[in-house]
Each structure stands twice: as C-alpha cells, then as structure tokens.
Amino acid sequence: MTKAPKTTQHSEPSADRRHVGTHWGFYSHDGLDGAIRSMAGDPDPVQFGGELPADRLAPCRILRPAVRRSFLEKGPGHRAGRRGAEAFVEVSWDEALELVAGEIRRVRDEHGNGAIFSGSYGWSSAGRFHHAQSQLKRFFNVNGGSVRSVQSYSYAAGEIILPHVIGSTDGLITGHSPWSQIVGHADLIVMFGGTPLRNAQVNAGGVSRHETRQGLLDCKEAGAHFINVGPVRDDAAGELDAQWMALRPGTDAALLLAIAHVLIQEDHYDAGFIGRYTVGFETLRDYLFGNVDGVIKDVAWAAGITGLEAQDILTLARTMASRKTFIMMAWALQRADHGEQAYSAAIAVASLLGRIGLPGGGFGFGYASVSGIGQPASAVKWPSLPQGQNAISDYIPVARIADMLLSPGAEYDHDGKKRIYPDIRLIYWAGGNPFHHHQDLNRLVEAWQKPETIIVHEHWWNAHARHADIVLPASTFLERDDLVASGRDGFLGYSTRTTAPPADVFSDHEILRRVAAKLGTEAAFTGGWSESEWLEKLYADAQANAASGDISLPDFSTFRNVGLVEVESQNADKPFLAAFRADPVAHPLHTPSGLIELSSELIAGFDYVDCPGHPAWVEPVEWLGGKLAALYPLHLLSCQPHDKLHSQWDHAAPSRRTKSGGRQPVRIHPDDAAARGLAQGEVVTISNARGACLAVVAITDAVMPGVVQLATGAWFDPADPSTPGSLELNGNPNVLTPDRGTSRLTQGPSPNSCLVEISRFIGTPPQVRAYRPPDLVPDPRLNDAHGKECP
Ligand SMILES: Nc1nc2c(c(=O)[nH]1)N[C@H]1C(S)=C(S)[C@@H](COP(=O)(O)OP(=O)(O)OC[C@H]3O[C@@H](n4cnc5c(=O)[nH]c(N)nc54)[C@H](O)[C@@H]3O)O[C@H]1N2
Ligand SMILES: Nc1nc2c(c(=O)[nH]1)N[C@H]1C(S)=C(S)[C@@H](COP(=O)(O)OP(=O)(O)OC[C@H]3O[C@@H](n4cnc5c(=O)[nH]c(N)nc54)[C@H](O)[C@@H]3O)O[C@H]1N2
Ligand SMILES: [Mo]
C-alpha cells in the first residue's frame, strides 16, 4: 500500500514560504530582512529563537581567521603565556589554511593519526549536511583517521547501564511509550526530576511541533495524578498540580530501593511478571533485605538518606502499587556520581509493579529532557552525511577528555574493559564548546595547555575560541541552506538561509574542503559534489529510504518549495517493550538472558566497587549527607538554561534578559539566604576547592533548603586568564563541578554531584568581559588591503 505523504502547508502569506530549521523549532522568513518568526502549526513554539538573528553580528562574532600570537611567531607548542591569555593575530585565509594543513601533516608524520583528537563533542546547529561533527569526522576519515569519543554528556551513564539491564537504549534516547499510550491509561505519574518544560523546547535535530506540554496536560485532563520527586518544585509545571516530594539530590536510588523493599515486604509486587520477564530477583532481594551487608533498605533507612519522611516513602510505595503508575525520570539524575543506580533502580521498581509493556505502565527516561520524547518515531530513516571509515579505532568516553590530556598512557576502566589514554598532540573541534560542557573548567584549562596544536571553528569569540591556537570563522545556520530532520519526529525540512554570511566567513564544509585541497584529499572529501548537490543527494537518500517503506516523498523542487514534508509515524499505538511483554521468547531483549536483568552477572563479574551488578545505594563523593557537607553545605545543581541552548547565543537578547546585572542568577532557599545574610540581587561568590564564580542571588522557595541552582551556559570568563583557577566572573557552574567519572562502568560526567558554599562578594565586582572579542593584533606582514580591514 502506498501512503501519500502528508505535507504540511502553513497559513502564512505565500511570499513567506521559506523556513529555517533550528534546535528550537522551525521558523519562517521572507529572505529579505533576516527576521524569523515562529511557524504556524507549532502548538507551543519557542519565541526566543525568533530573537536570535538580531545578535548575529554582535561584536563577539568571529569575522576572520586568527592565530594565537606566539603560535604564529614561534610555531606549535610555543606559548608566551597560557592558552586563553594571549592576543590573536588576524591572518589571511590562505595563511590560516596553510597552517592548519601543515599542522595536520606534521603531527601525522611525527606521531601518526592516533595523536589527533577529533571527538569534537557538541550540539552544533540543526541540519543534516552542515552538521559540524559529521563534516569533521568525514574530513579525518579521508585523511588517515583520528581518535574519537563515545557516549554523550546528556546520558552517558544511561547509555551503558540500560543495555545491561534491558538490552538497548530504547526508553532513553528513542522508543519511549508514546503519549497516546500514557494519556488516559496512567493514573499516577511519578516524575523523578520533574518534567521541566524549559528543556522540552529543544531537540538536537530540530523540532516541527512542540508537544510535551500538551502530552502532560492531556494526562492530567484524563485524570492522572502527578508526583514530582526532586529538589526543585517548579521542575513540574504549575498546571499539573503535582505533589512535591523534595528529596536530597543524588539520593533517588535509595528512595527507589526502599520502595522496592516495601513492595516485596508487603507482597505488593507482581511475582508473575518477575518470574516470566526478569532474572536476578533473588540477588536484589538479598541486598534489599540486608542479607549481604547487614543493612535493610527499608523506609527508615531511605528517610535518613533522602531527607524524606519514612511514612511518606511508605505511602508513596503503597500508592504506586495500588494505582496504574508510570515512572518518568529526567536525564539529569544520571549526570551524577553513580548516576546509573537511579536508572536501574527505577527499572527494578517498574518490574515489581509488573506493568512494563502495557498502556499506562512502565517507565521512560527524559520525557521532558528534550522535545519529541513520547512522539512516535518517523517511519522513514532520515539521511545523514556519510562519514566513511575511521582507520583509527581508538576512542575515549566523551567526558574523560581532561584525564586523557593530563595522563596519556594511563590505564582506566570502561564497561568491563581496561583501556589506555592516547597521547594527543593535535585537537580539532567544530560545533561544540568544551568550556561550556566539561566539568572542573580550571582543570580543563590546565589540560588544554598540553597539546601542541588546537584548531577550532566557531561563530563567537567565546572561551573555546580564546583557548585555541588557530580559530576559523564558521557560518551560522542562518547563513546556509540545509536539510533539517530529527529521528524523534516525522518531518524533513528544507532550511533556507535568511542572509549571506559575512565576507570572510565560510561553512564548516567549505573550510574543510579548502584544508582538504591543501592536503590533496579534496575529491575524496567532497565526493565531487557542491554543497547544493549534497543537499539534493541527501534528499534522494531520504526518498530511497521512504520508498523502501512504500512511502513516496515529493520531488526535490516541490520539497524545496513546500519547505516541510511530514510522513506518518510508526508504533504510535505500542507501549515501550510491548512486543517483549507479549512474547518474551519470540522477542527477547538483547541482554545475556534475553530478560530484564534485575541483577547482571556480567556487571557483577567486572568487580567494580562503584557499580555492583544490581541497583544499589553507593554513597556519592559529594552529597548533603556526606562528610564534605560540613565544609561545603550547599548542593549545587546546574540545570539547563531556560532561554538558550547551552552556551549558544549567550550574548543574545533572550539570554541577556535572564541575567541580573549581566550575571547569571543563582536560586537559593530563603532560609539559606538568611543564614548567610544574603539579599535578593546581591552579587555572591560561589566556591569550593575546585574554583569560584560570581552570581546574583535569586531567593525562592522553589528550591529545597540546602540546594542551590545555577543554570549552565554563561560563557566562561576568568578574571585573570594567565592565573590558574582565577575567579570566574560570569556565573559558569562548571568551575565548581567535579570532573569525576560516574563509575568505572560508565565513565560519564557527574556535574550534579557538587557541594559549594556561598558568600556575599565584598567590594565592586569586576565587570564581565566574556562578550568582548580578545585583543586582535593586526599582522604587520599582511598586505595593506587586509590590514585596513583589521579593527
Ligand atoms: N554543569 C553542567 N554541565 C553540563 C551539563 C549540565 O547539566 N551541567 N549538561 C551537559 C550536556 S547534557 C551537554 S549536551 C553539553 C552541551 O555542550 P555543547 O553541545 O558543547 O554546548 P553548546 O553551547 O551547544 O556548544 C556548541 C558550540 O558550537 C558552536 N556552533 C553552533 N553551531 C555551529 C556550527 O554550525 N559550526 C561551528 N563550527 N560551530 C557551531 C556554538 O557557538 C557553541 O560554541 O553540556 C554538558 N555540560
Ligand atoms: N532550554 C534548554 N533546553 C534544553 C537544553 C538547554 O541548554 N536549554 N539542553 C538540552 C540537553 S543537551 C539535554 S541533555 C537535556 C537535559 O535534560 P535534563 O537532564 O532532564 O535537564 P536538567 O535541567 O539538567 O535537569 C532536570 C531537573 O532534574 C533535577 N535534578 C537534578 N538532580 C536531581 C536528583 O538528583 N534527583 C532528582 N529527583 N532530580 C534532580 C533538577 O532539579 C533539574 O531541574 O536538556 C535539553 N534541553
Ligand atoms: Mo545534553
């Protein structure tokens, strides 16, 4: 049967037929004044996206290639000061490209491709062709290969623990129970970490319609009761009337273990489900009942850890057993010390409740962590840039980058393997910002002094560009055409540029094409296609993928004109794990047993003290119940920012409006503010042994006592970049967060396990300078024509 593709037509004037696809949604524009507007048809559009173009040419925009001064004068590895503290010299494109190609050639010849790191983690911009990492990976694959990274900062621990427990990352990344299978089915939705709608504004590939808010409201309308378990009340939207159970950060596993204990103790669990669909129950039960360590994981025990009342935990367990319960858990919980335990414990509780695979029951991770979770998957596999083969097999877990740079040759554990950190001489990065995403930034700055050469493509003179040797100006999503689609959504969009890039600014593809030309690999890199031919080719790939599922997509020029095609989705009527539930023999999970592993013999065999085979309470290094809390009594949570994506467009108006006096606000409970004599709007220093930053007090009882919240995203702005660990001025939480792997098993990032103290800043706080470009020194060797362009 051939399904006619559904194409969305929007109701705006016909001249206004162009779209631009972003991580925040699709916007329409007329290609004339550069302005973009939220698209009709999106029920919950993100307004802030429309405001970004106004700051496209802000003073911090990188307009020409630039090279760190002593690198240019004396060569790679030379430093007059520290990386991040030196002036830059603007150079011609040809000189920059010669330098880049020369460095790749030199490092390859002297040390081999295994000394080049192109992990280049980051969200870059939406778009299948101009996806900076894909371009970079394709580039290195035709140039001998490079060392990569695996996992993501988003859900590194989840990505590894889930395949051990349920055989895949479904229910974490994609494959969740769709809203249609929750709405009207679930009586009780227990949300660990809430469902903060600010996070559901974005999606890595793009978004055509924001449906999370409506999904949750529909559940409520149909009679579901919500409980928000977590340290922050407004993680649950007010309209949900959620009950708030404020627990200490990092203690969800203990709560869930106690719930499991109650369910077994009171015989409120589904023994039939456990017998048919799981292995390892006895091992878990022995642990819960203290047969292993003498500690019974009962409600009194969990009360002591979580800060909740024992009676409330008991009530929660009994309510979950008596009602059709769906468990939602934010991704944030596993970005913490031993973050995998909360995830495996949630699956254990859902298994005991016995409703996995049925409408309204079971569990899912990240329902509001990004947009599109709970939307049925696209029936068509959308195309992506073919990257080719990497001749280098070496990789690191993504969040171990500073460890790698600081300890080449050192051994580490990862998912049952012993691995060795490579010795990296050259780093090439495009489309990510490690000075945003990594933890313990003062340590990262030290690690960043190690390589001989660091090459970066960026839009802005942010800390990432400032800490590079060679900086190449890349065009933004507003300045190039692309195909935009998301694996979580059934649309494919044609993104038309709203304006041309500045004269000396090129796309990542064009920059890499020029470097490839210098290296003699241009044809292999481009495949002989121009950028516009690539877009047609990728669309042809989409048509072929669609055709294999009997779906026909319009021809390319129709698609370009319409701007957005949408295909029917699949599995809209199937709860997550429905097939397994229906027949576990015919549809086994990809675990060793084919069943849910409540205890994994494989993990137990790795013998990791920080990750046993079954869900367990493994005390975090930093939490409110630990020894360090005597010194640093506040738990810092660094959530995602409301009016931007990570560090992107932090200089632009929507982000600027969220600041107070130009700095990031830190949310603190009235009792904690009073105990420190802090008033609303005052500038404070947040500090611990790793570093200190300034922020502005925002008093609210939406955070529980003992917890403070500082969103990520403020551009790293050390007061004195030439002094290690100097005060950060802008409110970047990552000068405070620990750079510690979640466990030997998963080696993920653990920013949410972070203790701090806060005190009033005495004196006049230094001004934030992050949004001014660094010193750009004119190059005396350049011809007059270019010299005149230099500021
Ligand atoms: N403390 C703390 N830290 C965290 C987190 C947390 O919860 N707490 N969350 C973590 C998570 S989940 C993530 S995913 C990471 C996000 O970390 P990143 O994805 O690295 O953050 P972004 O700010 O999106 O970085 C993208 C960079 O690429 C640039 N860019 C955008 N488009 C393009 C392009 O087309 N070409 C080029 N060359 N450059 C482009 C942008 O200007 C920006 O500097 O942060 C992590 N860090
Ligand atoms: N607007 C906007 N949206 C975004 C992003 C952005 O930068 N801006 N980034 C996107 C990315 S890359 C990702 S990965 C996702 C991340 O999505 P999440 O990881 O779900 O987002 P966070 O905001 O880090 O955390 C969600 C909430 O978890 C709670 N929480 C933290 N620790 C604990 C804990 O120990 N226990 C409990 N119960 N709750 C806890 C916090 O109160 C926090 O508000 O967001 C995406 N969405
Ligand atoms: Mo993320």
Coordinates of C-alpha atoms in Angstrom, one line a residue, residues 107-607:
V107 CA 51.5 15.6 13.6
R108 CA 50.6 12.7 11.3
D109 CA 54.2 12.3 10.1
E110 CA 55.7 12.7 13.6
H111 CA 53.2 10.8 15.7
G112 CA 50.6 9.2 13.5
N113 CA 46.8 9.8 13.2
G114 CA 46.4 8.3 16.7
A115 CA 47.7 11.6 18.0
I116 CA 44.8 13.6 16.5
F117 CA 41.6 14.0 18.6
S118 CA 38.5 15.0 16.6
G119 CA 35.9 13.9 19.2
S120 CA 34.6 17.5 18.9
Y121 CA 31.6 16.8 21.1
G122 CA 28.8 19.4 21.0
W123 CA 25.3 20.2 19.7
S124 CA 26.5 22.5 16.8
S125 CA 23.4 23.6 14.8
A126 CA 20.5 21.6 13.5
G127 CA 20.9 20.3 9.9
R128 CA 21.9 17.0 8.4
F129 CA 24.5 18.3 6.0
H130 CA 26.1 21.2 7.9
H131 CA 26.5 19.1 11.0
A132 CA 29.9 20.2 12.1
Q133 CA 30.9 16.9 13.7
S134 CA 29.9 14.8 10.8
Q135 CA 31.8 17.1 8.5
L136 CA 34.9 16.9 10.7
K137 CA 34.7 13.1 11.0
R138 CA 34.3 12.7 7.3
F139 CA 37.3 15.0 6.8
F140 CA 39.6 13.0 9.1
N141 CA 38.4 9.7 7.7
V142 CA 39.7 10.7 4.3
N143 CA 42.9 11.9 5.9
G144 CA 44.0 8.8 7.8
G145 CA 41.6 8.8 10.7
S146 CA 41.6 10.3 14.3
V147 CA 40.7 9.4 17.9
R148 CA 37.0 9.9 18.7
S149 CA 34.8 9.9 21.7
V150 CA 31.9 7.7 22.6
Q151 CA 28.7 8.4 24.6
S152 CA 27.3 11.8 25.3
Y153 CA 27.3 14.4 28.1
S154 CA 23.5 14.0 28.1
Y155 CA 23.1 10.4 29.2
A156 CA 26.5 8.7 29.2
A157 CA 25.7 6.6 32.3
G158 CA 22.3 5.7 31.0
E159 CA 23.7 4.7 27.6
I160 CA 25.8 2.0 29.2
I161 CA 23.7 0.8 32.1
L162 CA 20.5 0.3 30.1
P163 CA 21.8 -2.2 27.5
H164 CA 23.0 -4.3 30.5
V165 CA 19.5 -4.1 32.1
I166 CA 17.0 -4.0 29.3
G167 CA 19.2 -4.8 26.2
S168 CA 19.2 -1.4 24.5
T169 CA 19.0 2.4 24.9
D170 CA 15.3 2.4 24.0
G171 CA 13.3 4.2 26.5
L172 CA 16.2 6.6 27.0
I173 CA 17.0 8.0 23.6
T174 CA 14.1 6.9 21.4
G175 CA 11.4 4.2 21.5
H176 CA 9.6 5.6 24.6
S177 CA 5.9 4.8 25.3
P178 CA 4.1 7.4 23.2
W179 CA 1.8 9.9 24.9
S180 CA -1.2 8.1 23.3
Q181 CA -0.3 5.0 25.5
I182 CA 0.0 7.1 28.7
V183 CA -2.8 9.6 28.4
G184 CA -6.0 8.0 29.8
H185 CA -4.1 4.9 30.9
A186 CA -1.8 6.1 33.7
D187 CA -3.5 7.0 37.0
L188 CA -0.3 8.1 38.6
I189 CA 2.8 9.6 37.0
V190 CA 5.8 9.8 39.3
M191 CA 8.3 12.2 37.9
F192 CA 11.9 12.0 39.2
G193 CA 13.4 15.3 38.5
G194 CA 10.0 16.6 37.3
T195 CA 9.3 17.4 33.7
P196 CA 10.7 20.9 33.3
L197 CA 9.1 22.2 30.1
R198 CA 12.1 24.6 29.5
N199 CA 14.1 21.6 28.4
A200 CA 11.4 20.3 26.1
Q201 CA 11.9 23.4 23.9
V202 CA 14.8 21.9 22.1
N203 CA 15.8 18.9 20.2
A204 CA 19.2 18.0 18.6
G205 CA 17.9 17.5 15.1
G206 CA 15.2 20.1 15.1
V207 CA 11.5 20.2 16.1
S208 CA 8.4 20.8 13.9
R209 CA 5.9 20.8 16.7
H210 CA 6.4 21.0 20.5
E211 CA 4.0 18.5 22.0
T212 CA 5.4 17.8 25.5
R213 CA 3.2 20.4 27.3
Q214 CA 0.1 19.1 25.7
G215 CA 1.1 15.5 26.4
L216 CA 1.3 16.2 30.1
L217 CA -1.8 18.3 30.2
D218 CA -3.7 15.6 28.4
C219 CA -2.6 13.1 31.0
K220 CA -3.9 15.4 33.7
E221 CA -7.2 16.0 31.9
A222 CA -7.7 12.3 31.7
G223 CA -7.4 12.0 35.4
A224 CA -3.7 11.3 36.2
H225 CA -2.2 12.5 39.4
F226 CA 1.4 13.7 39.3
I227 CA 4.1 13.5 41.9
N228 CA 7.4 15.5 41.4
V229 CA 10.2 13.7 43.3
G230 CA 13.2 16.0 43.3
P231 CA 14.9 19.0 44.9
V232 CA 13.1 21.7 42.8
R233 CA 9.4 22.3 43.0
D234 CA 8.9 24.1 39.6
D235 CA 10.5 21.2 37.7
A236 CA 6.8 20.3 37.4
A237 CA 4.7 22.8 35.5
G238 CA 2.2 24.6 37.8
E239 CA -0.8 23.4 35.7
L240 CA 0.0 19.8 36.7
D241 CA -0.8 20.4 40.4
A242 CA 1.9 17.9 41.1
Q243 CA 2.6 16.9 44.7
W244 CA 6.2 17.8 45.6
M245 CA 8.4 15.3 47.4
A246 CA 11.6 17.2 48.0
L247 CA 14.5 14.9 48.3
R248 CA 18.2 15.5 48.6
P249 CA 19.9 15.5 45.2
G250 CA 21.6 12.2 44.3
T251 CA 19.5 10.0 46.6
D252 CA 16.8 8.8 44.3
A253 CA 18.3 5.3 44.2
A254 CA 17.9 5.0 47.9
L255 CA 14.3 6.0 47.7
L256 CA 13.6 3.6 44.9
L257 CA 15.3 0.7 46.8
A258 CA 13.1 1.4 49.8
I259 CA 10.1 1.4 47.6
A260 CA 11.2 -2.0 46.2
H261 CA 11.7 -3.2 49.7
V262 CA 8.1 -2.2 50.7
L263 CA 6.7 -3.8 47.6
I264 CA 8.4 -7.1 48.3
Q265 CA 7.9 -7.0 52.1
E266 CA 4.2 -6.3 51.8
D267 CA 3.8 -8.7 48.9
H268 CA 2.6 -5.9 46.7
Y269 CA 4.7 -7.0 43.7
D270 CA 3.8 -8.9 40.6
A271 CA 5.6 -12.2 41.1
G272 CA 4.3 -13.4 37.8
F273 CA 6.0 -10.6 35.9
I274 CA 9.2 -11.1 37.9
G275 CA 9.2 -14.8 37.1
R276 CA 8.5 -14.5 33.4
Y277 CA 10.3 -11.4 32.4
T278 CA 13.3 -10.9 34.7
V279 CA 16.4 -12.6 36.1
G280 CA 18.3 -11.6 39.3
F281 CA 15.4 -11.1 41.6
E282 CA 16.8 -13.2 44.4
T283 CA 20.1 -11.3 44.4
L284 CA 18.3 -8.0 44.5
R285 CA 16.0 -9.2 47.3
D286 CA 19.0 -10.4 49.3
Y287 CA 20.6 -6.9 49.0
L288 CA 17.3 -5.2 49.9
F289 CA 16.8 -7.3 53.0
G290 CA 20.3 -6.9 54.3
N291 CA 21.5 -10.4 53.7
V292 CA 24.6 -9.2 52.0
D293 CA 25.7 -6.1 54.1
G294 CA 23.5 -6.3 57.1
V295 CA 21.7 -3.1 56.1
I296 CA 18.0 -3.5 55.5
K297 CA 16.9 -1.0 52.8
D298 CA 13.6 -0.1 54.4
V299 CA 11.8 3.2 54.6
A300 CA 13.6 4.4 57.8
W301 CA 16.9 3.7 56.1
A302 CA 15.9 5.7 53.0
A303 CA 14.5 8.5 55.1
G304 CA 17.9 9.0 56.6
I305 CA 19.5 9.3 53.2
T306 CA 16.9 11.2 51.2
G307 CA 15.6 13.6 53.8
L308 CA 12.0 12.4 53.2
E309 CA 9.8 11.2 56.0
A310 CA 9.7 7.4 56.3
Q311 CA 5.9 7.5 56.4
D312 CA 5.8 9.5 53.1
I313 CA 8.0 6.9 51.4
L314 CA 5.7 4.1 52.7
T315 CA 2.7 5.9 51.4
L316 CA 4.4 6.5 48.0
A317 CA 5.2 2.8 47.7
R318 CA 1.7 1.7 48.5
T319 CA 0.2 4.3 46.2
M320 CA 2.4 3.2 43.3
A321 CA 1.3 -0.4 44.0
S322 CA -2.4 0.4 44.1
R323 CA -2.6 2.7 41.0
K324 CA -1.6 2.3 37.4
T325 CA 1.8 4.0 37.7
F326 CA 4.1 5.4 35.1
I327 CA 7.6 6.3 36.1
M328 CA 9.3 9.2 34.3
M329 CA 12.9 10.1 35.2
A330 CA 14.9 13.1 33.9
W331 CA 18.3 12.5 32.3
A332 CA 19.8 14.8 34.9
L333 CA 19.7 12.1 37.6
Q334 CA 22.4 10.0 35.8
R335 CA 24.7 13.0 35.3
A336 CA 25.8 12.4 38.9
D337 CA 28.1 10.2 40.9
H338 CA 26.9 6.6 40.4
G339 CA 24.1 8.0 38.3
E340 CA 23.4 4.6 36.8
Q341 CA 21.9 3.4 40.1
A342 CA 18.8 5.6 39.9
Y343 CA 18.1 4.2 36.5
S344 CA 18.5 0.5 37.2
A345 CA 16.5 1.1 40.5
A346 CA 13.7 2.7 38.6
I347 CA 13.5 -0.3 36.2
A348 CA 13.5 -2.7 39.2
V349 CA 10.6 -0.8 40.8
A350 CA 8.7 -0.8 37.4
S351 CA 9.4 -4.5 37.1
L352 CA 8.0 -5.2 40.6
L353 CA 4.9 -3.2 39.7
G354 CA 4.5 -5.5 36.7
R355 CA 3.1 -3.1 34.1
I356 CA 6.0 -2.8 31.8
G357 CA 4.9 -3.1 28.2
L358 CA 1.3 -2.3 29.0
P359 CA -0.6 1.0 28.3
G360 CA -0.1 3.5 31.2
G361 CA 2.6 1.4 33.0
G362 CA 6.3 1.0 33.0
F363 CA 9.0 3.7 32.7
G364 CA 10.7 6.1 30.4
F365 CA 13.7 8.4 30.8
G366 CA 13.8 12.1 29.7
Y367 CA 10.1 12.8 28.8
A368 CA 10.8 16.5 29.1
S369 CA 14.6 16.4 28.7
V370 CA 14.2 17.3 25.0
S371 CA 11.3 17.8 22.7
G372 CA 10.0 14.8 20.8
I373 CA 10.2 12.2 23.6
G374 CA 6.9 10.3 23.5
Q375 CA 6.2 11.3 19.9
P376 CA 6.1 8.2 17.8
A377 CA 9.1 7.6 15.6
S378 CA 9.4 8.6 12.0
A379 CA 8.6 5.7 9.6
V380 CA 11.4 7.0 7.4
K381 CA 15.0 6.9 8.4
W382 CA 16.2 10.5 7.6
P383 CA 19.6 10.8 5.9
S384 CA 22.8 12.0 7.3
L385 CA 26.2 12.9 5.8
P386 CA 28.1 9.7 5.1
Q387 CA 31.3 9.8 7.3
G388 CA 33.2 6.8 5.8
Q389 CA 35.5 4.6 7.8
N390 CA 37.9 5.7 10.5
A391 CA 41.3 4.0 10.2
I392 CA 41.9 4.7 13.9
S393 CA 39.9 2.5 16.3
D394 CA 41.0 4.4 19.5
Y395 CA 38.4 6.3 21.4
I396 CA 37.7 7.8 24.9
P397 CA 34.4 8.0 26.9
V398 CA 33.5 11.6 26.0
A399 CA 33.7 13.1 29.5
R400 CA 37.2 11.8 30.1
I401 CA 38.9 14.4 27.9
A402 CA 40.9 16.2 30.6
D403 CA 42.0 12.8 32.0
M404 CA 43.2 11.9 28.6
L405 CA 45.2 15.1 28.1
L406 CA 46.6 15.1 31.6
S407 CA 47.5 11.4 31.7
P408 CA 48.5 10.0 28.3
G409 CA 49.3 6.3 28.6
A410 CA 47.3 5.9 31.9
E411 CA 45.0 2.9 32.2
Y412 CA 41.3 3.2 33.0
D413 CA 38.2 1.0 33.3
H414 CA 35.3 1.3 30.9
D415 CA 32.3 -1.1 30.7
G416 CA 34.4 -4.2 31.5
K417 CA 37.5 -3.2 29.6
K418 CA 40.9 -1.9 30.6
R419 CA 41.8 0.9 28.2
I420 CA 44.8 3.3 27.8
Y421 CA 44.6 7.0 27.2
P422 CA 46.2 8.1 23.9
D423 CA 48.9 10.7 23.6
I424 CA 47.1 13.6 21.8
R425 CA 49.2 16.3 20.0
L426 CA 46.5 18.0 17.9
I427 CA 42.9 18.8 18.8
Y428 CA 40.4 19.8 16.1
W429 CA 37.0 21.0 17.2
A430 CA 33.9 22.2 15.4
G431 CA 30.4 22.6 16.7
G432 CA 30.9 22.1 20.4
N433 CA 32.2 24.1 23.4
P434 CA 34.2 22.1 26.0
F435 CA 34.5 25.4 28.0
H436 CA 30.7 25.1 28.3
H437 CA 30.2 21.4 28.6
H438 CA 33.1 20.0 30.6
Q439 CA 33.3 19.9 34.4
D440 CA 36.0 21.4 36.6
L441 CA 37.0 24.0 33.9
N442 CA 40.1 25.1 35.9
R443 CA 41.4 21.6 35.5
L444 CA 40.4 21.6 31.8
V445 CA 42.3 24.8 31.2
E446 CA 45.4 23.0 32.6
A447 CA 44.8 20.0 30.4
W448 CA 44.3 22.4 27.4
Q449 CA 47.9 23.6 27.8
K450 CA 49.2 20.1 26.8
P451 CA 48.5 19.6 23.1
E452 CA 50.9 21.2 20.6
T453 CA 48.1 22.5 18.4
I454 CA 44.4 23.3 18.9
I455 CA 42.2 24.2 15.9
V456 CA 38.7 25.5 16.3
H457 CA 35.8 26.5 14.0
E458 CA 33.5 28.9 15.9
H459 CA 31.0 31.7 15.4
W460 CA 31.9 33.6 18.5
W461 CA 34.9 34.7 20.5
N462 CA 33.8 32.5 23.4
A463 CA 36.2 30.8 25.8
H464 CA 36.5 27.8 23.4
A465 CA 37.9 30.1 20.6
R466 CA 40.1 32.0 23.0
H467 CA 41.7 28.8 24.2
A468 CA 42.6 27.7 20.7
D469 CA 45.7 28.3 18.5
I470 CA 44.0 28.6 15.1
V471 CA 40.5 30.0 15.0
L472 CA 38.5 29.7 11.8
P473 CA 35.2 31.7 11.4
A474 CA 32.2 29.4 10.6
S475 CA 28.8 30.5 9.2
T476 CA 25.7 30.1 11.4
F477 CA 22.5 28.1 10.5
L478 CA 21.0 31.5 9.4
E479 CA 23.6 31.8 6.7
R480 CA 23.4 28.5 4.8
D481 CA 20.8 26.1 3.3
D482 CA 20.4 22.7 4.8
L483 CA 18.1 19.7 5.3
V484 CA 16.7 19.5 8.9
A485 CA 15.1 16.5 10.5
S486 CA 15.0 14.6 13.7
G487 CA 15.0 10.9 14.4
R488 CA 12.3 11.6 17.0
D489 CA 10.0 13.2 14.6
G490 CA 8.3 12.5 11.2
F491 CA 9.3 15.7 9.3
L492 CA 12.0 16.7 6.9
G493 CA 12.5 20.4 6.3
Y494 CA 14.4 22.5 3.8
S495 CA 16.2 25.2 5.7
T496 CA 16.8 28.3 3.6
R497 CA 19.4 30.8 4.7
T498 CA 18.0 34.1 5.8
T499 CA 21.1 36.1 4.8
A500 CA 24.6 35.7 3.4
P501 CA 27.4 35.1 5.8
P502 CA 30.0 37.9 6.4
A503 CA 32.6 38.1 3.6
D504 CA 35.3 36.1 5.2
V505 CA 33.1 33.5 6.9
F506 CA 32.5 30.1 5.4
S507 CA 30.6 26.9 6.3
D508 CA 32.4 24.2 8.1
H509 CA 32.2 22.1 4.9
E510 CA 33.8 24.8 2.9
I511 CA 36.6 25.4 5.4
L512 CA 37.3 21.6 5.5
R513 CA 37.1 21.4 1.7
R514 CA 39.8 24.1 1.5
V515 CA 42.0 22.3 4.1
A516 CA 41.5 19.0 2.2
A517 CA 42.6 20.8 -1.0
K518 CA 45.9 21.7 0.7
L519 CA 46.2 18.0 1.8
G520 CA 45.4 16.6 -1.7
T521 CA 42.2 15.0 -0.5
E522 CA 39.5 17.4 -1.7
A523 CA 37.8 15.0 -4.1
A524 CA 37.6 12.3 -1.5
F525 CA 36.2 14.7 1.0
T526 CA 33.5 16.3 -1.3
G527 CA 32.8 13.2 -3.3
G528 CA 32.8 15.6 -6.3
W529 CA 29.6 17.4 -5.1
S530 CA 29.0 21.0 -4.3
E531 CA 27.0 22.0 -1.2
S532 CA 23.8 22.3 -3.1
E533 CA 24.4 19.0 -4.9
W534 CA 24.9 17.4 -1.5
L535 CA 21.5 18.6 -0.3
E536 CA 19.9 17.1 -3.4
K537 CA 21.8 13.9 -2.8
L538 CA 20.8 13.6 0.8
Y539 CA 17.2 14.3 -0.2
A540 CA 17.5 11.5 -2.8
D541 CA 18.7 9.2 0.1
A542 CA 15.6 10.2 2.1
Q543 CA 13.4 9.4 -0.9
A544 CA 15.0 6.0 -1.3
N545 CA 14.6 5.2 2.4
A546 CA 11.0 6.3 2.2
A547 CA 10.4 4.2 -0.9
S548 CA 11.7 1.1 0.9
G549 CA 8.8 1.5 3.3
D550 CA 6.3 2.2 0.5
I551 CA 6.2 5.9 1.2
S552 CA 6.7 8.4 -1.6
L553 CA 8.2 11.8 -1.0
P554 CA 7.7 14.7 -3.5
D555 CA 10.5 15.6 -5.9
F556 CA 13.3 17.9 -4.7
S557 CA 12.0 21.1 -6.2
T558 CA 8.5 20.6 -4.8
F559 CA 10.0 19.8 -1.4
R560 CA 12.1 22.9 -1.6
N561 CA 9.1 25.0 -2.3
V562 CA 6.9 23.4 0.3
G563 CA 9.7 23.6 2.8
L564 CA 8.5 20.8 5.1
V565 CA 7.2 17.3 4.4
E566 CA 5.9 15.0 7.1
V567 CA 5.4 11.3 7.0
E568 CA 3.2 9.1 9.1
S569 CA 4.8 7.8 12.2
Q570 CA 5.2 4.2 13.4
N571 CA 4.5 2.4 16.6
A572 CA 2.1 5.1 17.7
D573 CA -0.1 2.5 19.4
K574 CA 2.6 0.5 21.1
P575 CA 3.8 0.9 24.7
F576 CA 7.5 0.6 25.2
L577 CA 8.5 -3.1 25.4
A578 CA 5.1 -4.2 24.2
A579 CA 6.5 -6.9 22.0
F580 CA 8.6 -8.3 24.7
R581 CA 5.7 -8.3 27.1
A582 CA 3.5 -10.1 24.5
D583 CA 6.1 -12.8 23.9
P584 CA 9.5 -12.7 25.6
V585 CA 10.6 -15.8 23.8
A586 CA 9.8 -14.5 20.3
H587 CA 11.0 -11.0 21.2
P588 CA 13.8 -11.4 23.7
L589 CA 15.7 -8.4 25.0
H590 CA 19.4 -8.0 23.9
T591 CA 20.6 -8.9 27.4
P592 CA 22.6 -12.1 28.1
S593 CA 19.4 -13.7 29.5
G594 CA 17.1 -12.1 27.0
L595 CA 15.1 -10.8 30.0
I596 CA 15.2 -7.7 32.2
E597 CA 18.3 -8.1 34.4
L598 CA 17.4 -7.0 37.9
S599 CA 20.9 -8.2 38.7
S600 CA 23.5 -8.5 35.9
E601 CA 26.1 -11.3 36.3
L602 CA 28.1 -9.6 33.6
I603 CA 28.4 -6.3 35.6
A604 CA 29.0 -8.2 38.8
G605 CA 31.8 -10.0 37.1
F606 CA 33.6 -6.7 36.4
D607 CA 34.0 -6.5 40.2

